[in-house]
Short mmCIF file of C-alpha atoms in Angstrom, two decimals:
data_model
loop_
_atom_site.label_atom_id
_atom_site.label_comp_id
_atom_site.label_asym_id
_atom_site.label_seq_id
_atom_site.Cartn_x
_atom_site.Cartn_y
_atom_site.Cartn_z
CA UNK A 6 48.56 58.09 107.39
CA UNK A 7 51.77 56.95 109.10
CA UNK A 8 54.56 59.46 109.83
CA UNK A 9 58.09 58.76 111.08
CA UNK A 10 60.18 61.58 112.58
CA UNK A 11 63.96 61.08 112.45
CA UNK A 12 66.93 62.74 114.16
CA UNK A 13 70.39 61.44 115.05
CA UNK A 14 70.00 59.59 118.35
CA UNK A 15 66.21 59.56 118.78
CA UNK A 16 66.33 61.04 122.28
CA UNK A 17 65.72 64.78 121.74
CA UNK A 18 64.25 66.15 118.51
CA UNK A 19 62.45 63.21 116.92
CA UNK A 20 60.75 61.89 120.08
CA UNK A 21 59.70 65.48 120.81
CA UNK A 22 58.32 65.79 117.27
CA UNK A 23 56.47 62.50 117.70
CA UNK A 24 54.95 63.70 120.98
CA UNK A 25 54.03 67.18 119.70
CA UNK A 26 52.46 65.71 116.57
CA UNK A 27 50.50 63.13 118.57
CA UNK A 28 49.26 65.91 120.88
CA UNK A 29 48.27 68.14 117.92
CA UNK A 30 46.62 65.22 116.10
CA UNK A 31 44.49 64.38 119.14
CA UNK A 32 43.54 68.03 119.61
CA UNK A 33 42.53 68.31 115.95
CA UNK A 34 40.29 65.23 116.04
CA UNK A 35 42.48 63.21 113.67
CA UNK A 36 43.65 60.57 116.16
CA UNK A 37 42.19 57.68 114.18
CA UNK A 38 43.70 58.88 110.92
CA UNK A 39 47.32 59.74 111.73
CA UNK A 40 49.85 57.45 113.43
CA UNK A 41 53.29 58.71 114.45
CA UNK A 42 56.62 57.20 115.48
CA UNK A 43 60.24 58.30 115.73
CA UNK A 44 63.69 56.85 115.12
CA UNK A 45 67.35 57.83 114.91
CA UNK A 46 69.87 57.40 112.14
CA UNK A 47 72.35 56.22 114.77
CA UNK A 48 71.70 53.42 117.24
CA UNK A 49 73.60 54.74 120.26
CA UNK A 50 70.52 55.16 122.46
CA UNK A 51 68.40 52.22 121.26
CA UNK A 52 66.06 51.05 124.02
CA UNK A 53 66.43 54.23 126.09
CA UNK A 54 63.86 56.86 126.99
CA UNK A 55 64.11 60.39 125.64
CA UNK A 56 66.47 62.92 127.22
CA UNK A 57 65.08 64.08 130.58
CA UNK A 58 65.34 67.72 129.46
CA UNK A 59 63.19 67.01 126.38
CA UNK A 60 60.63 65.23 128.56
CA UNK A 61 60.53 68.12 131.07
CA UNK A 62 60.27 70.87 128.44
CA UNK A 63 57.41 69.08 126.70
CA UNK A 64 55.64 68.30 129.98
CA UNK A 65 55.65 72.02 130.80
CA UNK A 66 53.52 72.44 127.64
CA UNK A 67 51.20 69.54 128.48
CA UNK A 68 52.87 67.16 126.03
CA UNK A 69 53.99 63.65 127.05
CA UNK A 70 57.21 62.33 125.50
CA UNK A 71 57.02 58.58 126.01
CA UNK A 72 58.82 56.99 123.06
CA UNK A 73 61.74 54.59 123.41
CA UNK A 74 64.69 55.15 121.07
CA UNK A 75 65.16 52.92 118.07
CA UNK A 76 67.29 53.08 114.95
CA UNK A 77 65.69 53.76 111.58
CA UNK A 78 65.37 50.70 109.31
CA UNK A 79 65.31 50.46 105.51
CA UNK A 80 61.78 49.02 105.69
CA UNK A 81 60.55 52.22 107.35
CA UNK A 82 60.16 53.70 103.86
CA UNK A 83 57.68 50.95 102.98
CA UNK A 84 55.85 51.14 106.31
CA UNK A 85 55.50 54.94 106.62
CA UNK A 86 53.80 57.36 104.26
CA UNK A 87 56.14 60.14 105.28
CA UNK A 88 59.64 60.15 106.77
CA UNK A 89 60.53 63.55 108.24
CA UNK A 90 64.19 64.43 108.92
CA UNK A 91 65.14 66.99 111.56
CA UNK A 92 68.24 68.22 109.74
CA UNK A 93 70.15 68.01 106.46
CA UNK A 94 72.67 65.45 107.77
CA UNK A 95 69.92 63.05 108.80
CA UNK A 96 68.12 63.71 105.51
CA UNK A 97 71.28 62.68 103.64
CA UNK A 98 71.67 59.56 105.80
CA UNK A 99 68.07 58.61 105.09
CA UNK A 100 68.54 59.12 101.35
CA UNK A 101 71.40 56.61 101.51
CA UNK A 102 69.32 53.80 103.01
CA UNK A 103 68.39 50.85 100.80
CA UNK A 104 64.80 51.32 99.69
CA UNK A 105 64.80 55.07 100.41
CA UNK A 106 61.93 56.79 98.64
CA UNK A 107 62.63 60.48 97.99
CA UNK A 108 58.90 61.07 97.45
CA UNK A 109 58.28 60.14 101.11
CA UNK A 110 61.23 62.07 102.59
CA UNK A 111 60.84 65.66 103.83
CA UNK A 112 62.53 68.10 106.20
CA UNK A 113 60.63 69.09 109.36
CA UNK A 114 60.84 72.84 108.96
CA UNK A 115 59.42 72.71 105.42
CA UNK A 116 56.01 72.35 107.05
CA UNK A 117 56.46 75.68 108.85
CA UNK A 118 57.47 77.44 105.63
CA UNK A 119 61.10 77.40 106.77
CA UNK A 120 62.60 75.23 104.02
CA UNK A 121 66.35 74.76 104.14
CA UNK A 122 66.57 75.17 107.91
CA UNK A 123 67.56 72.47 110.37
CA UNK A 124 65.83 71.83 113.67
CA UNK A 125 68.81 72.57 115.95
CA UNK A 126 70.06 69.76 118.16
CA UNK A 127 69.65 70.90 121.79
CA UNK A 128 71.62 67.99 123.30
CA UNK A 129 74.83 69.88 124.17
CA UNK A 130 73.15 73.16 125.13
CA UNK A 131 71.00 74.44 127.95
CA UNK A 132 67.33 74.03 128.72
CA UNK A 133 66.38 76.97 126.49
CA UNK A 134 67.41 74.91 123.45
CA UNK A 135 64.68 72.39 124.21
CA UNK A 136 62.09 75.18 124.35
CA UNK A 137 63.33 76.55 121.02
CA UNK A 138 63.02 73.08 119.48
CA UNK A 139 59.46 72.73 120.79
CA UNK A 140 58.52 76.12 119.31
CA UNK A 141 59.82 74.94 115.92
CA UNK A 142 58.10 71.57 116.21
CA UNK A 143 54.76 73.11 117.14
CA UNK A 144 54.83 75.39 114.06
CA UNK A 145 55.97 72.53 111.85
CA UNK A 146 53.40 70.03 113.14
CA UNK A 147 50.62 72.56 112.63
CA UNK A 148 51.80 73.03 109.04
CA UNK A 149 52.02 69.28 108.52
CA UNK A 150 48.46 68.79 109.75
CA UNK A 151 47.31 71.58 107.42
CA UNK A 152 48.97 69.83 104.46
CA UNK A 153 47.36 66.51 105.39
CA UNK A 154 43.94 68.15 105.70
CA UNK A 155 44.34 69.92 102.35
CA UNK A 156 45.19 66.63 100.63
CA UNK A 157 48.70 67.78 99.67
CA UNK A 158 50.08 64.76 101.54
CA UNK A 159 48.36 61.44 101.01
CA UNK A 160 48.81 57.96 102.47
CA UNK A 161 51.00 55.82 100.20
CA UNK A 162 52.54 53.15 102.44
CA UNK A 163 51.80 49.51 101.79
#
């Protein structure tokens, strides 16, 4: 199972989601079964590390954010079983990509039973915003793992 998390710039929410999911996957004994990555709908930060505040907030919870920003590509829909958007604007951008597969596209908070809600972008706020995002991501990743374990979500990528 391959999962791609997507936000706008790929320096706050999606790399944090990637790191939280990787941490949860390892803790659940599914490391060999689930692979995660992250990307942004915009390419402004391509090649850069995640925001230092995201790295610090995650580190305080024992989670390592190590990804390097990249822009989402149309072929990501063929390479990933699931593409998870952090907010409605990114979801819409992903739907507009050539080769977009609506069956593989979901919103992050759906997995926490919070459908219709965006993961807020903490970039322009204070440190507490990064903690709020991590709380949301932890709930959502736990729900995502539960759906994978139940067979609700299955590997479909080629």
